[in-house]
JSON list of C-alpha atoms in Angstrom, two decimals:
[
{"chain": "P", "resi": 1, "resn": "UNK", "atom": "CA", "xyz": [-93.69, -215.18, 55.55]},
{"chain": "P", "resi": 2, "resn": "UNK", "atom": "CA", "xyz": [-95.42, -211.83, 54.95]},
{"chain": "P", "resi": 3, "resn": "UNK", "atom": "CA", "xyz": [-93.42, -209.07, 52.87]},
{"chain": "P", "resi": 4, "resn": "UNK", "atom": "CA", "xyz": [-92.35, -205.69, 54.30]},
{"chain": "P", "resi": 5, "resn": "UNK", "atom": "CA", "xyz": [-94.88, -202.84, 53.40]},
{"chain": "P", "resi": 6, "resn": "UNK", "atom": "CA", "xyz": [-93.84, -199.50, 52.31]},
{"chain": "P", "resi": 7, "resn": "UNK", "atom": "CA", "xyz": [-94.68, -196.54, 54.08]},
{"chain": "P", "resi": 8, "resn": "UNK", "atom": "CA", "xyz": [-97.57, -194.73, 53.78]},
{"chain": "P", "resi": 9, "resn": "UNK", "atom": "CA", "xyz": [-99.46, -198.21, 52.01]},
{"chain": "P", "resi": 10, "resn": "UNK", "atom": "CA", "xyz": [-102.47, -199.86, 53.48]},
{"chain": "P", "resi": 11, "resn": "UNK", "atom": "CA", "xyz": [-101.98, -203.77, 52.37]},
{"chain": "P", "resi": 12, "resn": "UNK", "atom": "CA", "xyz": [-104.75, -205.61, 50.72]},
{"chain": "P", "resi": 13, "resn": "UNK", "atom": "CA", "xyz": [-105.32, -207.69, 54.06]},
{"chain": "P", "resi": 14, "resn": "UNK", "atom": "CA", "xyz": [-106.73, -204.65, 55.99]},
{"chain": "P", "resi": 15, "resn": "UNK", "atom": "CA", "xyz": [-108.41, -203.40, 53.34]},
{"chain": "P", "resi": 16, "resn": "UNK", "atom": "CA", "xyz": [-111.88, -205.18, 53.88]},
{"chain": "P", "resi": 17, "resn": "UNK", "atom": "CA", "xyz": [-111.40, -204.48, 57.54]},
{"chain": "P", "resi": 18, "resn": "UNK", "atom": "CA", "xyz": [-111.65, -201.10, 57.23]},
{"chain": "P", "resi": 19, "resn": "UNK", "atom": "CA", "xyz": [-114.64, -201.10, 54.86]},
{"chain": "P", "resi": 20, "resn": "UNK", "atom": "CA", "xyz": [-116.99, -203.41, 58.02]},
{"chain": "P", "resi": 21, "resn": "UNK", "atom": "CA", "xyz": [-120.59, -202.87, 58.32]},
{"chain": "P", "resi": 22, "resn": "UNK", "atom": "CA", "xyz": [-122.01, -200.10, 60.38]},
{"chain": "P", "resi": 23, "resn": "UNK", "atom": "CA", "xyz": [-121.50, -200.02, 64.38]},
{"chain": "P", "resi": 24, "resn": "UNK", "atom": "CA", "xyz": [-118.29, -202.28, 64.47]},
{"chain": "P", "resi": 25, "resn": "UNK", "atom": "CA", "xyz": [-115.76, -200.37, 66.08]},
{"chain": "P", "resi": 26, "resn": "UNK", "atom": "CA", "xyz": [-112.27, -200.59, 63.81]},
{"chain": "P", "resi": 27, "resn": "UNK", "atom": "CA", "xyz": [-108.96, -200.34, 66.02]},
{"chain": "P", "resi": 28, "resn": "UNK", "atom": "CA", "xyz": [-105.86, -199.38, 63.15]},
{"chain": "P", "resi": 29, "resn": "UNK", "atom": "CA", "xyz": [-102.30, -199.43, 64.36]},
{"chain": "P", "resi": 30, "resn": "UNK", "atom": "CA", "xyz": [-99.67, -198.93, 61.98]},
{"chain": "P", "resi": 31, "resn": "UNK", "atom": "CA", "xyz": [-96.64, -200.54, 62.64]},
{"chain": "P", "resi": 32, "resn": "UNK", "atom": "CA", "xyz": [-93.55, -198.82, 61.77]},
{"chain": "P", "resi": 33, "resn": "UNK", "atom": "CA", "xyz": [-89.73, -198.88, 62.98]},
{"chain": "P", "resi": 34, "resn": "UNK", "atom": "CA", "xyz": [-87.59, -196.63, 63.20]},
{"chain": "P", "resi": 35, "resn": "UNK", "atom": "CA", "xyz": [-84.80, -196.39, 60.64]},
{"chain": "P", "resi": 36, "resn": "UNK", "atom": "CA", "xyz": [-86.57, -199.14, 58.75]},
{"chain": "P", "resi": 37, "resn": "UNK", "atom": "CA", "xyz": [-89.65, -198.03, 57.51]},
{"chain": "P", "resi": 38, "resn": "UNK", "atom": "CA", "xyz": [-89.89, -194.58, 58.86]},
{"chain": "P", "resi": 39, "resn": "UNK", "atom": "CA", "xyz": [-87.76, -191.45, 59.47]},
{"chain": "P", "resi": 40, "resn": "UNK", "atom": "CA", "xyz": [-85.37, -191.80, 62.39]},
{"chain": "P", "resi": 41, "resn": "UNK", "atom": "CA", "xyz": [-86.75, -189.07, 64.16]},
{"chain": "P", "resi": 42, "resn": "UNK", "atom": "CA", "xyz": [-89.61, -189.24, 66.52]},
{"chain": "P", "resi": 43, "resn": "UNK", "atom": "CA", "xyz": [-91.23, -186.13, 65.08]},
{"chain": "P", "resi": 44, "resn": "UNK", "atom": "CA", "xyz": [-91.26, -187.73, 61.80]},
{"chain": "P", "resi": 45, "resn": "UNK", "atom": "CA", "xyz": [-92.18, -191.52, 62.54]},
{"chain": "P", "resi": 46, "resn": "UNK", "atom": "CA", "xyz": [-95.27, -189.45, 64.50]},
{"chain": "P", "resi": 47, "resn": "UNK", "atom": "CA", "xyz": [-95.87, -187.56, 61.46]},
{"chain": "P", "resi": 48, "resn": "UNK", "atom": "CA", "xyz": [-95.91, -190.53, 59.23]},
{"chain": "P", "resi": 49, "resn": "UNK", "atom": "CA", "xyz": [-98.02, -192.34, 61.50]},
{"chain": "P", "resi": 50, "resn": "UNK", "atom": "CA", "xyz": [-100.81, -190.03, 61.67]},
{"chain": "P", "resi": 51, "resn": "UNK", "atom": "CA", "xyz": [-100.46, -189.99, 57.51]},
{"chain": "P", "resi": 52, "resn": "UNK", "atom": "CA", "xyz": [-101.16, -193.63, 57.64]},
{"chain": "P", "resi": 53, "resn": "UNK", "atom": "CA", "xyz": [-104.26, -193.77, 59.92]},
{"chain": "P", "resi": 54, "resn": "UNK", "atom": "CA", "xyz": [-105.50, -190.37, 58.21]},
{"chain": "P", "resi": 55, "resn": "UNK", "atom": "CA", "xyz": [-105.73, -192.13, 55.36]},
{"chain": "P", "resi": 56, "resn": "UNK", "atom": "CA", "xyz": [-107.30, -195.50, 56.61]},
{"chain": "P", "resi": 57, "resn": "UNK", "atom": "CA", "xyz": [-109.81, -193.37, 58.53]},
{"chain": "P", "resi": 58, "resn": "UNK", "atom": "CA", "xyz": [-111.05, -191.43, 55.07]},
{"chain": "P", "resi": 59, "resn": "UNK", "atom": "CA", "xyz": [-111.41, -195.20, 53.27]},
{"chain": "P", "resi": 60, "resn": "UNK", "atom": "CA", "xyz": [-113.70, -196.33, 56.58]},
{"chain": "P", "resi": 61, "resn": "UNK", "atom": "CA", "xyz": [-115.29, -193.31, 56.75]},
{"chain": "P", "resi": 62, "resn": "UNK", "atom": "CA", "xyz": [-116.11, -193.14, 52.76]},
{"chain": "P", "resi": 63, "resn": "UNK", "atom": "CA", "xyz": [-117.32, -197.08, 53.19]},
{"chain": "P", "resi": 64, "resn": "UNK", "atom": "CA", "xyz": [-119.52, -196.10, 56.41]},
{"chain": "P", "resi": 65, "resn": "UNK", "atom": "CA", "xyz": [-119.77, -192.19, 57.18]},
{"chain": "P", "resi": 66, "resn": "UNK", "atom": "CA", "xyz": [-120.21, -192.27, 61.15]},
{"chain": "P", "resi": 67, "resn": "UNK", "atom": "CA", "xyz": [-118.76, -195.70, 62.16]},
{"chain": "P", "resi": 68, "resn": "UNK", "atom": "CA", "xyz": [-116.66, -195.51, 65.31]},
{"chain": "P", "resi": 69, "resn": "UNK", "atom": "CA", "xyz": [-112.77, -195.77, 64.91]},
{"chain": "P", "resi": 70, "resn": "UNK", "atom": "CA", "xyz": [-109.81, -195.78, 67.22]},
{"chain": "P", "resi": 71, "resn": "UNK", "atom": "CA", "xyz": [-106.13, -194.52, 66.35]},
{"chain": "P", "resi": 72, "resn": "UNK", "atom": "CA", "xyz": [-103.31, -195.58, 67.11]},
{"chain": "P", "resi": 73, "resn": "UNK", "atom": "CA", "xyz": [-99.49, -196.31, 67.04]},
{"chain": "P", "resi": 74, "resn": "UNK", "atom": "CA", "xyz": [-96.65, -198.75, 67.20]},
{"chain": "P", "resi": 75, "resn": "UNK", "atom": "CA", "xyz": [-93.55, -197.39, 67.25]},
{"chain": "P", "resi": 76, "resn": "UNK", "atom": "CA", "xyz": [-90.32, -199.77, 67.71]},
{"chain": "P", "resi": 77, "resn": "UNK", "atom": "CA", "xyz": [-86.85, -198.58, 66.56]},
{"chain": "P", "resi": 78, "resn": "UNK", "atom": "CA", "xyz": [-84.58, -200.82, 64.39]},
{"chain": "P", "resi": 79, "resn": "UNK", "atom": "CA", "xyz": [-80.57, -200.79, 64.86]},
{"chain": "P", "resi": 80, "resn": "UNK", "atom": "CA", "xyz": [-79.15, -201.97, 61.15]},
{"chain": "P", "resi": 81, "resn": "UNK", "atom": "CA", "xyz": [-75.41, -201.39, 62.25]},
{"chain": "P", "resi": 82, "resn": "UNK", "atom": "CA", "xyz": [-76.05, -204.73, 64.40]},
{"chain": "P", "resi": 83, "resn": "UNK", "atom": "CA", "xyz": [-75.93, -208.61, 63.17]},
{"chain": "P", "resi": 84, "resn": "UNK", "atom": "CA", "xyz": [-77.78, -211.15, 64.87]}
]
Protein backbone atom coordinates (compact mmCIF):
# COMPACT_ATOMS: atom_id res chain seq x y z
CA UNK A 1 0.00 0.00 0.00
CA UNK A 2 1.55 3.31 -1.09
CA UNK A 3 1.44 6.33 1.51
CA UNK A 4 -0.42 9.61 0.89
CA UNK A 5 1.95 12.42 -0.48
CA UNK A 6 1.83 15.89 0.70
CA UNK A 7 1.12 18.64 -1.45
CA UNK A 8 3.37 20.34 -3.40
CA UNK A 9 6.07 16.96 -3.08
CA UNK A 10 7.29 15.04 -6.05
CA UNK A 11 7.82 11.28 -4.53
CA UNK A 12 11.03 9.48 -5.07
CA UNK A 13 9.20 7.07 -7.66
CA UNK A 14 8.80 9.86 -10.32
CA UNK A 15 11.80 11.27 -9.68
CA UNK A 16 14.00 9.30 -12.29
CA UNK A 17 11.11 9.67 -14.66
CA UNK A 18 11.39 13.05 -14.94
CA UNK A 19 15.19 13.14 -15.29
CA UNK A 20 14.79 10.44 -18.96
CA UNK A 21 17.19 10.80 -21.70
CA UNK A 22 16.71 13.29 -24.43
CA UNK A 23 13.58 13.02 -26.96
CA UNK A 24 11.26 10.91 -24.61
CA UNK A 25 8.26 12.78 -24.21
CA UNK A 26 7.30 12.92 -20.15
CA UNK A 27 3.37 13.11 -19.48
CA UNK A 28 3.07 14.47 -15.38
CA UNK A 29 -0.34 14.46 -13.81
CA UNK A 30 -0.62 15.30 -10.33
CA UNK A 31 -3.22 13.77 -8.56
CA UNK A 32 -4.92 15.70 -5.98
CA UNK A 33 -8.52 15.70 -4.22
CA UNK A 34 -10.29 18.01 -3.13
CA UNK A 35 -10.55 18.61 0.61
CA UNK A 36 -7.88 15.97 1.03
CA UNK A 37 -4.83 17.05 -0.31
CA UNK A 38 -5.70 20.35 -1.79
CA UNK A 39 -7.76 23.50 -1.06
CA UNK A 40 -11.49 22.99 -1.48
CA UNK A 41 -11.80 25.48 -3.98
CA UNK A 42 -11.35 24.96 -7.63
CA UNK A 43 -9.28 28.12 -8.01
CA UNK A 44 -6.96 26.83 -5.51
CA UNK A 45 -6.68 22.95 -6.30
CA UNK A 46 -5.85 24.69 -10.04
CA UNK A 47 -3.38 26.83 -8.45
CA UNK A 48 -1.73 24.08 -6.59
CA UNK A 49 -1.70 21.97 -9.50
CA UNK A 50 0.13 24.13 -11.77
CA UNK A 51 2.74 24.58 -8.53
CA UNK A 52 3.28 20.91 -8.75
CA UNK A 53 3.95 20.43 -12.51
CA UNK A 54 5.92 23.90 -12.47
CA UNK A 55 8.11 22.41 -10.41
CA UNK A 56 8.49 18.87 -12.05
CA UNK A 57 8.92 20.70 -15.37
CA UNK A 58 12.14 22.90 -13.92
CA UNK A 59 13.76 19.30 -12.51
CA UNK A 60 13.18 17.77 -16.35
CA UNK A 61 14.11 20.69 -17.87
CA UNK A 62 17.45 21.20 -15.57
CA UNK A 63 18.16 17.18 -16.33
CA UNK A 64 17.51 17.76 -20.26
CA UNK A 65 17.03 21.56 -21.36
CA UNK A 66 14.62 21.09 -24.51
CA UNK A 67 12.98 17.65 -23.90
CA UNK A 68 9.29 17.64 -24.74
CA UNK A 69 6.75 17.60 -21.75
CA UNK A 70 3.01 17.50 -21.38
CA UNK A 71 0.91 18.99 -18.35
CA UNK A 72 -1.62 18.00 -16.85
CA UNK A 73 -4.32 17.44 -14.10
CA UNK A 74 -6.41 15.12 -12.03
CA UNK A 75 -8.74 16.61 -10.06
CA UNK A 76 -11.31 14.35 -7.93
CA UNK A 77 -13.07 15.79 -4.84
CA UNK A 78 -13.15 13.86 -1.50
CA UNK A 79 -16.38 14.03 0.92
CA UNK A 80 -14.82 13.26 4.68
CA UNK A 81 -18.31 13.90 6.41
CA UNK A 82 -19.22 10.35 4.75
CA UNK A 83 -18.32 6.61 6.09
CA UNK A 84 -18.08 3.84 3.84
Amino acid sequence: MRNWLSPLVISGDSLPCLCADAGVLIIFMPYMMMGGTAPMAFAGELAQCYAEVLAGLVIHQNYVFGAPFIIGCMPATVDITKRP
